[in-house]
Structures are given as C-alpha cells and as structure tokens.
CSV table of N, CA and C in Angstrom, one decimal:
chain,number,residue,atom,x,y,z
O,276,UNK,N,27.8,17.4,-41.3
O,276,UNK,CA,26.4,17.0,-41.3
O,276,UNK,C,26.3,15.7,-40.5
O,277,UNK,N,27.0,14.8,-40.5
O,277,UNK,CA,26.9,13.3,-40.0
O,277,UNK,C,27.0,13.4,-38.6
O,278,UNK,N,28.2,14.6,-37.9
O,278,UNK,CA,28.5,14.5,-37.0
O,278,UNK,C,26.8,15.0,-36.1
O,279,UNK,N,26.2,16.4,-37.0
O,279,UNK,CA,25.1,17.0,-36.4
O,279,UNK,C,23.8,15.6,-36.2
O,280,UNK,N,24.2,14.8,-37.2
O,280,UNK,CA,23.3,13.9,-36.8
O,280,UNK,C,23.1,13.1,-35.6
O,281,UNK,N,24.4,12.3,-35.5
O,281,UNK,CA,24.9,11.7,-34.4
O,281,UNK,C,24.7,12.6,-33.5
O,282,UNK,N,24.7,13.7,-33.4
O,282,UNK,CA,24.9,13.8,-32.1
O,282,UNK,C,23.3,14.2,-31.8
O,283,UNK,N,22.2,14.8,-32.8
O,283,UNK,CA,21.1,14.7,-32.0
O,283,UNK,C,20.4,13.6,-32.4
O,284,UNK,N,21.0,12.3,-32.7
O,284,UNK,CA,20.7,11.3,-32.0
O,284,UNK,C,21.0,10.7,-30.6
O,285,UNK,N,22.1,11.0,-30.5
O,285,UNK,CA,22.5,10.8,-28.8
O,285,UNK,C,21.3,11.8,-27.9
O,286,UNK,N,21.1,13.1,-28.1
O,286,UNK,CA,20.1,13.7,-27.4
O,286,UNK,C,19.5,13.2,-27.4
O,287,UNK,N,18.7,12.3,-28.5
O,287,UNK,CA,17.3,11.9,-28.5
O,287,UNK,C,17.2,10.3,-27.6
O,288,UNK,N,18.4,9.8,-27.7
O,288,UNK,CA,18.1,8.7,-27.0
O,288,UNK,C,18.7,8.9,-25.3
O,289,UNK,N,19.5,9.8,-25.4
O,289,UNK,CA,19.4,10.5,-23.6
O,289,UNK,C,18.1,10.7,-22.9
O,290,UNK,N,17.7,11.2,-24.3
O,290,UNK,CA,16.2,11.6,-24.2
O,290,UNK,C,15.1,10.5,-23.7
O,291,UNK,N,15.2,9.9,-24.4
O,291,UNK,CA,14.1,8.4,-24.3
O,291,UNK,C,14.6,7.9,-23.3
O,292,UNK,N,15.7,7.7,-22.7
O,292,UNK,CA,16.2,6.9,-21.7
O,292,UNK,C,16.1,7.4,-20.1
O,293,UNK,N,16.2,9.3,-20.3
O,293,UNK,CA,15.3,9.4,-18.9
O,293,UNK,C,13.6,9.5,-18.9
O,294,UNK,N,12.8,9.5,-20.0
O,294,UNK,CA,11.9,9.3,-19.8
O,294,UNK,C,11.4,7.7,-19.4
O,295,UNK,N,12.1,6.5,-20.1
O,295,UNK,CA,12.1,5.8,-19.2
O,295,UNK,C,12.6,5.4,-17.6
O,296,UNK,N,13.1,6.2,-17.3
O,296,UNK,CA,13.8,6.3,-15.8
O,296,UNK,C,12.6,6.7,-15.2
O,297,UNK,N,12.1,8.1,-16.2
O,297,UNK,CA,11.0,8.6,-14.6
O,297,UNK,C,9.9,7.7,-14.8
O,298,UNK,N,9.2,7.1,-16.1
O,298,UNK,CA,8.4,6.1,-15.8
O,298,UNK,C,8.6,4.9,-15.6
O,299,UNK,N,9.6,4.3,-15.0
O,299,UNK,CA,9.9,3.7,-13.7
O,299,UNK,C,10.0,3.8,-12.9
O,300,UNK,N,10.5,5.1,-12.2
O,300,UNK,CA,10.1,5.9,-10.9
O,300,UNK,C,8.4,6.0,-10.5
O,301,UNK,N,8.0,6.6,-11.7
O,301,UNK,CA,6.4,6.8,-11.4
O,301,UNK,C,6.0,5.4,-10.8
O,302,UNK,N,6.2,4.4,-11.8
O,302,UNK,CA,5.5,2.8,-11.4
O,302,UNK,C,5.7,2.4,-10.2
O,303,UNK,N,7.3,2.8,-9.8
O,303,UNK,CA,7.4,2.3,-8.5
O,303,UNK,C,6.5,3.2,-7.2
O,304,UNK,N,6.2,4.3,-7.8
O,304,UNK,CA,5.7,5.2,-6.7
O,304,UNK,C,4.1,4.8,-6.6
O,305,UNK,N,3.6,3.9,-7.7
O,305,UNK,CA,2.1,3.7,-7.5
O,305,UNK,C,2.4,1.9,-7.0
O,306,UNK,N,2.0,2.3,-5.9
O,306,UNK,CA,1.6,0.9,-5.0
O,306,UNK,C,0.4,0.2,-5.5
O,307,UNK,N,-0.4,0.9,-6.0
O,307,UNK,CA,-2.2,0.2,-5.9
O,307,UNK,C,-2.2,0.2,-7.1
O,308,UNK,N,-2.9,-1.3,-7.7
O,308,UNK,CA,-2.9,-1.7,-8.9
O,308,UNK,C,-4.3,-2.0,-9.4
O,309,UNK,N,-5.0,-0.4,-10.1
O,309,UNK,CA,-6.5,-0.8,-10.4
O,309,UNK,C,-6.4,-2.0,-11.1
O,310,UNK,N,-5.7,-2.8,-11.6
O,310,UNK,CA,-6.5,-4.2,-12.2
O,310,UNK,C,-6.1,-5.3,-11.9
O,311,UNK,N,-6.0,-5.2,-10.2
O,311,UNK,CA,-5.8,-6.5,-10.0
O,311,UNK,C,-6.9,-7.0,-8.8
O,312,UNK,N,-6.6,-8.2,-8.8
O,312,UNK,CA,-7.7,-8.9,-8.2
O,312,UNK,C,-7.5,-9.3,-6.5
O,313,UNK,N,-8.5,-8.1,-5.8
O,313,UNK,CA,-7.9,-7.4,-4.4
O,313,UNK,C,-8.1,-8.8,-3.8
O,314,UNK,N,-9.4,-9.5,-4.3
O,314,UNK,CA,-10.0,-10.9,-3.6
O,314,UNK,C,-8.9,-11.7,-3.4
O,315,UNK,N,-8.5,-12.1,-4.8
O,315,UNK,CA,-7.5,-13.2,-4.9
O,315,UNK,C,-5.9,-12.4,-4.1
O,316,UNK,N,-5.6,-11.5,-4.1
O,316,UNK,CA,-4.3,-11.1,-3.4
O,316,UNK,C,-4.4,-11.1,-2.2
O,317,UNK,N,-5.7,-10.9,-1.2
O,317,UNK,CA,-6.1,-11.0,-0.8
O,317,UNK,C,-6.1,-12.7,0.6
O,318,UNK,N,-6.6,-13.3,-0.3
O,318,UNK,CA,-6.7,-14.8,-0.3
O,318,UNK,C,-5.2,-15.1,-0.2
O,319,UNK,N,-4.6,-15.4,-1.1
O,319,UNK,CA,-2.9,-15.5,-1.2
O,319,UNK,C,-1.9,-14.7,0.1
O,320,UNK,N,-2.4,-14.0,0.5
O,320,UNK,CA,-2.1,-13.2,1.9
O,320,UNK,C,-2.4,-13.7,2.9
O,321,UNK,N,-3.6,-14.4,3.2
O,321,UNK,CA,-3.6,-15.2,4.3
O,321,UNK,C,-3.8,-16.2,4.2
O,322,UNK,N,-3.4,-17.1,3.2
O,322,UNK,CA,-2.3,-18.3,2.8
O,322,UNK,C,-1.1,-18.0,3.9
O,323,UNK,N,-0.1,-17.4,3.1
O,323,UNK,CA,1.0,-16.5,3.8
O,323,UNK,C,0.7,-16.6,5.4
O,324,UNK,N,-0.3,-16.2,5.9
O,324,UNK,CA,-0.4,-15.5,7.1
O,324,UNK,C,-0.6,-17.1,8.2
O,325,UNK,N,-0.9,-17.9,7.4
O,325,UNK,CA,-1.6,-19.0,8.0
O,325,UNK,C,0.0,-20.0,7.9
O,326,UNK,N,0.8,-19.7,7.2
O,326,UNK,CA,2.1,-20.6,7.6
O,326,UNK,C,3.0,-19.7,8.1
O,327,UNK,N,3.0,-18.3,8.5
O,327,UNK,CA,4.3,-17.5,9.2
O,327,UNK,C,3.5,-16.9,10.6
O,328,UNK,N,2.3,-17.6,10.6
O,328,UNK,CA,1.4,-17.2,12.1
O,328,UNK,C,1.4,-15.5,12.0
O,329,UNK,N,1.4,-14.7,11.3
O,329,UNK,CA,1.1,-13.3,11.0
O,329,UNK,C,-0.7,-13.4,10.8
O,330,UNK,N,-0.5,-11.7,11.2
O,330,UNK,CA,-2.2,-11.1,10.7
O,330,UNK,C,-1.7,-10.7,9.3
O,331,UNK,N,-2.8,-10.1,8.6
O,331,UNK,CA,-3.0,-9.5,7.3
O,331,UNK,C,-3.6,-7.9,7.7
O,332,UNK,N,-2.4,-7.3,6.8
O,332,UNK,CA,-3.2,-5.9,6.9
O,332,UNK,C,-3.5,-5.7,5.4
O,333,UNK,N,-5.0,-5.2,5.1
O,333,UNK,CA,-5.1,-4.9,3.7
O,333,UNK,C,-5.5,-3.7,3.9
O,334,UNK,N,-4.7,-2.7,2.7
O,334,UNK,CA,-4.7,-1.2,3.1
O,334,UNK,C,-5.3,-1.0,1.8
O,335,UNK,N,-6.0,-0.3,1.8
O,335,UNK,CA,-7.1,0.4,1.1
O,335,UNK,C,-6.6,1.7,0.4
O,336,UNK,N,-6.2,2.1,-0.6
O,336,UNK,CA,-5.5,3.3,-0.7
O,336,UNK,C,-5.7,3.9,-2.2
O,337,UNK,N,-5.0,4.6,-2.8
O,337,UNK,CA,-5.1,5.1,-4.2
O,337,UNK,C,-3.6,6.0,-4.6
O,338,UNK,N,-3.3,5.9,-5.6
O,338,UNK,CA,-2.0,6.0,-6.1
O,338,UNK,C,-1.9,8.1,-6.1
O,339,UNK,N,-3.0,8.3,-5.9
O,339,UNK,CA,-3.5,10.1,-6.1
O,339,UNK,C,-3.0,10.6,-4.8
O,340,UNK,N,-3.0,9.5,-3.8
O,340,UNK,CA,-3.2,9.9,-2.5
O,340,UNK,C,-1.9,9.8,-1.6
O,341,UNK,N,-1.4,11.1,-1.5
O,341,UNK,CA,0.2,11.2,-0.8
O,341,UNK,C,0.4,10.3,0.6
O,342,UNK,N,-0.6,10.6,1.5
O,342,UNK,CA,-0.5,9.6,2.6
O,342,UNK,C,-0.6,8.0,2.4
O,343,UNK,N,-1.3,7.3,1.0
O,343,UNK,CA,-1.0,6.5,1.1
O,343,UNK,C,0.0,6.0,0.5
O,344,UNK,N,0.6,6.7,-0.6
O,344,UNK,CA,2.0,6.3,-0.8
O,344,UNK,C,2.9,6.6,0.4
O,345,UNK,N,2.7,7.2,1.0
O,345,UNK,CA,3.5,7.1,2.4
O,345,UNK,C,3.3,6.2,3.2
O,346,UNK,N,1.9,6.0,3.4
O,346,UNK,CA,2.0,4.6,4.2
O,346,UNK,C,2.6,3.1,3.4
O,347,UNK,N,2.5,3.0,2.5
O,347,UNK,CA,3.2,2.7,1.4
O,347,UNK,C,3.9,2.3,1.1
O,348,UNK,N,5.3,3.1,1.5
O,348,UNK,CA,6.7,2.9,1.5
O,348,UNK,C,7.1,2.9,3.1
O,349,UNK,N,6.4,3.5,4.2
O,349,UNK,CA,7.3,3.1,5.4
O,349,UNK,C,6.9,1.1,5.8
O,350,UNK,N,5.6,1.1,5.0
O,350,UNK,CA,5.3,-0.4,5.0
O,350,UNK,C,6.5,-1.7,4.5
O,351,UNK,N,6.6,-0.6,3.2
O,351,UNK,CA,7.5,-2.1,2.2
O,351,UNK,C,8.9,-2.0,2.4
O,352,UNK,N,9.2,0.1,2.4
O,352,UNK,CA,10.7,0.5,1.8
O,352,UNK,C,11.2,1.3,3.0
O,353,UNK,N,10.4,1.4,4.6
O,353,UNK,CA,11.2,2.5,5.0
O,353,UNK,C,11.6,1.7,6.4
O,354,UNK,N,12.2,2.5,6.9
O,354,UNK,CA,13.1,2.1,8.1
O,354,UNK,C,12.4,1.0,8.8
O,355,UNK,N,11.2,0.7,9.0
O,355,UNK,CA,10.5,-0.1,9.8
O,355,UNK,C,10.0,-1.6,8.8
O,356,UNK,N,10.1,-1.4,7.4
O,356,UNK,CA,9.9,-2.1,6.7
O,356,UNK,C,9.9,-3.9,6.8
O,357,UNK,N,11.0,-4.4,7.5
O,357,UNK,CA,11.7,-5.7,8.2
O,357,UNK,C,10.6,-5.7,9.1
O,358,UNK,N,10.3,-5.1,10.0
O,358,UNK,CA,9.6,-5.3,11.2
O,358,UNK,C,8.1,-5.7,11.0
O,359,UNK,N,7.8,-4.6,10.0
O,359,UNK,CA,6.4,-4.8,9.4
O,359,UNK,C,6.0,-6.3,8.8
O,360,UNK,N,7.5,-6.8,7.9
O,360,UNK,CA,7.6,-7.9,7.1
O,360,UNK,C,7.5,-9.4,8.4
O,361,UNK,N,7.8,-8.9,9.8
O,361,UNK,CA,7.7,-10.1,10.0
O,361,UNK,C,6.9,-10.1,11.5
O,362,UNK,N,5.9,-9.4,11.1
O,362,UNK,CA,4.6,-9.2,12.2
O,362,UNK,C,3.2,-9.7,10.9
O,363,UNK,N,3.5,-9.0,9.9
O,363,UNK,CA,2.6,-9.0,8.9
O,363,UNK,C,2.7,-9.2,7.3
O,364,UNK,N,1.2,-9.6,7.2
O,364,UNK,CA,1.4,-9.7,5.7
O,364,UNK,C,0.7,-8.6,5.1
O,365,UNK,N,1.2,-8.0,4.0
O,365,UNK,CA,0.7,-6.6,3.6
O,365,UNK,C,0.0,-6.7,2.5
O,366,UNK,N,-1.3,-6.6,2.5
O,366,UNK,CA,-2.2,-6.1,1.1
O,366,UNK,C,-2.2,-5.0,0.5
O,367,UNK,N,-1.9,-4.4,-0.7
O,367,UNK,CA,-2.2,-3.1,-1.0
O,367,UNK,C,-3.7,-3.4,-2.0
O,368,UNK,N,-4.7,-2.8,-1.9
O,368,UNK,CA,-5.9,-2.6,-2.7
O,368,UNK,C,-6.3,-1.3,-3.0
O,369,UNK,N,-6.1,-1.3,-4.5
O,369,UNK,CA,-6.5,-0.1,-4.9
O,369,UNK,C,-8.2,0.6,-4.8
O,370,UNK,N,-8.6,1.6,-4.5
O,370,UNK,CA,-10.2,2.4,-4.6
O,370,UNK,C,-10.2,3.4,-5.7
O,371,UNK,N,-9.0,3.2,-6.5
O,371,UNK,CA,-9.3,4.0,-7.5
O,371,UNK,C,-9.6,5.4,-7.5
O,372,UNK,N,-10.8,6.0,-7.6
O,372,UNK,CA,-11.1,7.6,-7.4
O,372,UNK,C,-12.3,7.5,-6.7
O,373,UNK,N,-12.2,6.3,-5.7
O,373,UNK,CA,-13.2,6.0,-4.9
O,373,UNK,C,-14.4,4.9,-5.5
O,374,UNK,N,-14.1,4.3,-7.0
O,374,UNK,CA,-15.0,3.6,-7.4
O,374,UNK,C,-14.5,2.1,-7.5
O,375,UNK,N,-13.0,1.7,-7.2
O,375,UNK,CA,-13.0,0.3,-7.2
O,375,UNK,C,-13.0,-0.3,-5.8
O,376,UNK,N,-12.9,-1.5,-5.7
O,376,UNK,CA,-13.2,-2.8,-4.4
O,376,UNK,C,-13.8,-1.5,-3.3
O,377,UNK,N,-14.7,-1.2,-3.5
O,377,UNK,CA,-15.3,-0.9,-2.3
O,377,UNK,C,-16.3,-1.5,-1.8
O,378,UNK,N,-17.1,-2.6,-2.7
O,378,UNK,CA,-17.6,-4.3,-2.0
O,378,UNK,C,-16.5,-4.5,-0.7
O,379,UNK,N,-14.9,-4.8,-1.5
O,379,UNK,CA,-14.1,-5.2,-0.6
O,379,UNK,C,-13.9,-4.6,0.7
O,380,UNK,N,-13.8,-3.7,0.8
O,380,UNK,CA,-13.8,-2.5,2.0
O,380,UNK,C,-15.0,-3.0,3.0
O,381,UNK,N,-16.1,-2.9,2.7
O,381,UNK,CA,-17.5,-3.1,2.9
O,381,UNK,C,-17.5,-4.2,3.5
O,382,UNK,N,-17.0,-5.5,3.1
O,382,UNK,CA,-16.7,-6.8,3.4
O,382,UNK,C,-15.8,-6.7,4.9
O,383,UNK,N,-15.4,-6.2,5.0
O,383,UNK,CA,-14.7,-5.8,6.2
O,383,UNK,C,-14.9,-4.9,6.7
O,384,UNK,N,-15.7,-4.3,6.7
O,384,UNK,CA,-16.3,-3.2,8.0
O,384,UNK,C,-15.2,-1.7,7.9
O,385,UNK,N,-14.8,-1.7,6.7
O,385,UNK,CA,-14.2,-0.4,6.2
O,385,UNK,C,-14.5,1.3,5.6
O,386,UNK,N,-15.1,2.2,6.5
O,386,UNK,CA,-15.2,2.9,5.9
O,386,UNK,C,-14.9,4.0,5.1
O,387,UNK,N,-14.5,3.6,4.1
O,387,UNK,CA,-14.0,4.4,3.0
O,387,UNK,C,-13.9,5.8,2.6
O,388,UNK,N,-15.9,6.3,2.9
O,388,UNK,CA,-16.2,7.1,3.0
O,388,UNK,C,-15.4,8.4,4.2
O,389,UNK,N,-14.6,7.5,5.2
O,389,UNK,CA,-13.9,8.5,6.1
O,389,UNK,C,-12.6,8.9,5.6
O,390,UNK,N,-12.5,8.3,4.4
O,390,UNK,CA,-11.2,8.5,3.9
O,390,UNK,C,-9.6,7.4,4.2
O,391,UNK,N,-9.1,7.4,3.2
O,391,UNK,CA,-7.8,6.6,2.6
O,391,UNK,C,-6.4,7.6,3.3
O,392,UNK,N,-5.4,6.4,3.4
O,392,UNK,CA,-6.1,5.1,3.7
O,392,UNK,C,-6.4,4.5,4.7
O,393,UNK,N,-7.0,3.8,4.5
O,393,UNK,CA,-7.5,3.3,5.4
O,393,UNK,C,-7.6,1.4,5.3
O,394,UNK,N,-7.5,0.9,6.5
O,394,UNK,CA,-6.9,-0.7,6.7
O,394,UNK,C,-7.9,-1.6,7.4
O,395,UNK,N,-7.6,-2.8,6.9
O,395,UNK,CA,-8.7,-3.6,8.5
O,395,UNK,C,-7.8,-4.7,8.2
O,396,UNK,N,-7.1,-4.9,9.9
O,396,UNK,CA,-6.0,-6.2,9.9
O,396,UNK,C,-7.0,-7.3,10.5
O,397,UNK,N,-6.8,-8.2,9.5
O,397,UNK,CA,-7.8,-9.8,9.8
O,397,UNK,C,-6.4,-10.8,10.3
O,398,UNK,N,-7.2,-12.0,11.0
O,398,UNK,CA,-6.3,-12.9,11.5
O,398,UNK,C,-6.3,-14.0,10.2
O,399,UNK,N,-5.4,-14.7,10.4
O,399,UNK,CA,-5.1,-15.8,9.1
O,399,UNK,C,-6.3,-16.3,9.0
O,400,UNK,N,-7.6,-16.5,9.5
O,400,UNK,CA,-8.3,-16.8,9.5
O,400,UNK,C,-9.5,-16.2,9.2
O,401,UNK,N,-9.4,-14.7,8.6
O,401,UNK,CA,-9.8,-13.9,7.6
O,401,UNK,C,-11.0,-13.3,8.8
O,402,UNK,N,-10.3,-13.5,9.9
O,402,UNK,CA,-11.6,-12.4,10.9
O,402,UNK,C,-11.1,-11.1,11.2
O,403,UNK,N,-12.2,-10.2,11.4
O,403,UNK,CA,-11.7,-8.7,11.3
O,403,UNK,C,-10.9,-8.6,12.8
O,404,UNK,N,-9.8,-8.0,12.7
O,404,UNK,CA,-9.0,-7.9,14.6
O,404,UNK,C,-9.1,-6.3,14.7
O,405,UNK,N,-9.1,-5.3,13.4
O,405,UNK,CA,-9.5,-3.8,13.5
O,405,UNK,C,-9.6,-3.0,12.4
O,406,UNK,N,-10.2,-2.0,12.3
O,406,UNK,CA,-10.1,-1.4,10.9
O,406,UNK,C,-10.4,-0.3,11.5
O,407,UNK,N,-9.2,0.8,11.0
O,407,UNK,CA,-9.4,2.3,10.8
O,407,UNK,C,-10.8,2.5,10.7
O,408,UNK,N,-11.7,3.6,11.6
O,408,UNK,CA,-12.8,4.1,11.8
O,408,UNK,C,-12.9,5.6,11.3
O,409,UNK,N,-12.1,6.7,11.7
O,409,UNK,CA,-11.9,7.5,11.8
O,409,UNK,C,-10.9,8.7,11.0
O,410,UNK,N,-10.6,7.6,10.2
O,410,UNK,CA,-9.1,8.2,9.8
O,410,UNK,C,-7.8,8.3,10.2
O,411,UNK,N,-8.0,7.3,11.3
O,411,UNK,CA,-6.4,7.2,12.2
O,411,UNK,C,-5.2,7.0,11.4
O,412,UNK,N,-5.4,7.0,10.1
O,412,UNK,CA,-3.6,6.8,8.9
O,412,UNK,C,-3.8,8.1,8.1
O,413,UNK,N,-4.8,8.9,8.1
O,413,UNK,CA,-5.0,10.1,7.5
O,413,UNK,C,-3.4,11.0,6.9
O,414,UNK,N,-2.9,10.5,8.4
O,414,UNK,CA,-1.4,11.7,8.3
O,414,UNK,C,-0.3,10.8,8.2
O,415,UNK,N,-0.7,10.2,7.4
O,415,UNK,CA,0.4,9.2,7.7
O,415,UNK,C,2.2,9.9,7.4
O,416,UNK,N,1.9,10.8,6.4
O,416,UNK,CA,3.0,11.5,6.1
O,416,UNK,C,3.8,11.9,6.9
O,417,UNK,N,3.0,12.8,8.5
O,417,UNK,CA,3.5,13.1,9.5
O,417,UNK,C,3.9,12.4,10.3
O,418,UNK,N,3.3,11.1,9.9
O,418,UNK,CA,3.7,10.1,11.4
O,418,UNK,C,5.0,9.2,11.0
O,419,UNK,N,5.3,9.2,10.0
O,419,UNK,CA,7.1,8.5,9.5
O,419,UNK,C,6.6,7.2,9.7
O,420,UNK,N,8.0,6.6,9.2
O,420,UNK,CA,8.1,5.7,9.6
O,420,UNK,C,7.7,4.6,10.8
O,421,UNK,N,8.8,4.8,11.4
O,421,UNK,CA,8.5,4.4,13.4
O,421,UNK,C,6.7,5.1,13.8
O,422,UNK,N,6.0,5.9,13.5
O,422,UNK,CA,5.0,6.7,14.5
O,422,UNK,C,3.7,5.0,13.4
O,423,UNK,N,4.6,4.9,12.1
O,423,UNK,CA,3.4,4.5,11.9
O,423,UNK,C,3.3,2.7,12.3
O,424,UNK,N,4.9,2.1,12.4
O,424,UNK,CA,5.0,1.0,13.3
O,424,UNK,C,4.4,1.0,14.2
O,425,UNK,N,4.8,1.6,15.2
O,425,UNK,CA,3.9,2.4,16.6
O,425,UNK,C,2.7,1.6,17.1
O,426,UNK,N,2.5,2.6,15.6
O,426,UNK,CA,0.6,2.4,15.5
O,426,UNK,C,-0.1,1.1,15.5
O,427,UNK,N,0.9,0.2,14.0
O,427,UNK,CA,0.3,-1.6,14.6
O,427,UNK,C,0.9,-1.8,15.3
O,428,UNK,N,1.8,-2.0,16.2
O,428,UNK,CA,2.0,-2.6,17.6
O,428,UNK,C,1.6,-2.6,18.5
O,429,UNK,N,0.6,-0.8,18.8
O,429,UNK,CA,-0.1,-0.8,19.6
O,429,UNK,C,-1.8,-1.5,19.4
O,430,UNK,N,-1.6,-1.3,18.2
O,430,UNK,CA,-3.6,-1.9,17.4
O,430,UNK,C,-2.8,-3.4,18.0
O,431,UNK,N,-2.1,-4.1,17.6
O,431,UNK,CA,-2.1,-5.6,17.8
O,431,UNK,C,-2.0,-5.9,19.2
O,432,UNK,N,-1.7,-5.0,20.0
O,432,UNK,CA,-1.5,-5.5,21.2
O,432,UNK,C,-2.9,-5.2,22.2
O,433,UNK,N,-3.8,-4.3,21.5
O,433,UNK,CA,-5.3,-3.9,21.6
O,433,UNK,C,-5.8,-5.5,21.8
O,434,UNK,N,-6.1,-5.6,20.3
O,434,UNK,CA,-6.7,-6.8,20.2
O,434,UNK,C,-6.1,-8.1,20.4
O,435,UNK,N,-5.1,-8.4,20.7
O,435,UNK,CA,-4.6,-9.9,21.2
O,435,UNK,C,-5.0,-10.3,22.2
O,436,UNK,N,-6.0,-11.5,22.4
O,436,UNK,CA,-6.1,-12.1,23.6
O,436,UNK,C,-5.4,-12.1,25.0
C-alpha cells in the first residue's frame, strides 16, 4: 500500500512539474505584456537609445498572433538577434485583441487597423523615421530571421540623412 502511494505521488508531482515547464514555455512565448505600461517602456527605450545612439523600434503586436511571435524571437532570440541589439532598442507593446495602446499606435502614425504587427522606428528623439503602412511584417514567419534584418537595414538606410 505505501509503495502504491509513493509512487502515485511521484506521478503526481512529475505531473505538476511538467505542467510547470509548459507554463514557462507558454510565458516565454508571449512577448506582449497586456499590463504594462507601453508609455513608460516606451520612454525608458529611448533613454537607452539616446546613450547607445540607436533608433527605437516599438512593435505593436499580440501574443494570439504567430507572426508576431515570430517577429519576436528573430528580434530578441534568433540568429540576427546581436545585430538587432546593437542597431536598436526594441519595444514590444501589446494591442491585446485589438483593444489596448491603440492611442499609442495612433501617437505614431500606426495603422493598426492594417494589421499586426506592425512597428514605427522613432529616433532617440522620439520622432517618427517609419512605420509599417501596409503590412510589410505581415509574414514575418516567412521572412526568418536574416529577410526580417534585411528589412530594418534597408528601412534605416531609407531614412538616414
């Protein structure tokens, strides 16, 4: 009897222990944090941007949305990740199911309504240098890693003096 105990106790806490694994996994796979304060992270970002001479990209996105967890991780975790880290400072702002910071979006000439996600890179000096119009990160999935570097290198080199 003791033994049958012990041992579906061990099940149960194998048990509890990968359920905390996958919600850790989960957490890490949601980038966008409905309760935080996009203003103030925001602000603190181009702090940052104003002592490493970097722009600010604030990416507009939602944890529902596969492309922007993709854009997401080639930003923070994927092969280009370094490169991104030292061109830019990275915002992630959550829109929730389309009902949070969309003042913030607005505030920067972001249309939302074209779909997530969607970005507008400001200079340390909090002026707009470009923002997705059209949906140009739409695919981001398809575009990996490198296609989605690419893409600010080529946006930064658009708008640079």
């Amino acid at each position: 009897m003791k033994k049958h105990i012990a041992a579906l106790l061990i099940v149960n806490l194998l048990a509890l222990g990968a359920c905390t694994i996958t919600h850790n996994a989960a957490a890490a796979d949601a980038p966008y944090n409905d309760t935080a304060d996009a203003r103030a992270d925001i602000k603190q970002a181009l702090a940052r941007a104003t002592d490493s001479h970097t722009a600010v990209i604030v990416v507009f996105g939602a944890n529902w949305c596969p492309d922007c967890r993709e854009l997401h991780h080639a930003m923070s975790k994927g092969d280009c990740a370094t490169l991104m880290a030292k061109d830019f400072q990275i915002v992630d702002v959550s829109v929730g199911r389309f009902n949070k910071n969309l003042d913030v979006a607005k505030s920067y000439g972001v249309p939302i309504e074209k779909g997530i996600p969607a970005v507008a890179i400001v200079s340390s000096d909090n002026k707009v240098l470009y923002v997705t119009k059209e949906g140009e990160l739409a695919n981001a999935r398809d575009m990996g890693d490198t296609g989605i570097y690419d893409f600010f290198k080529r946006v930064m080199a658009s708008v640079k003096p």
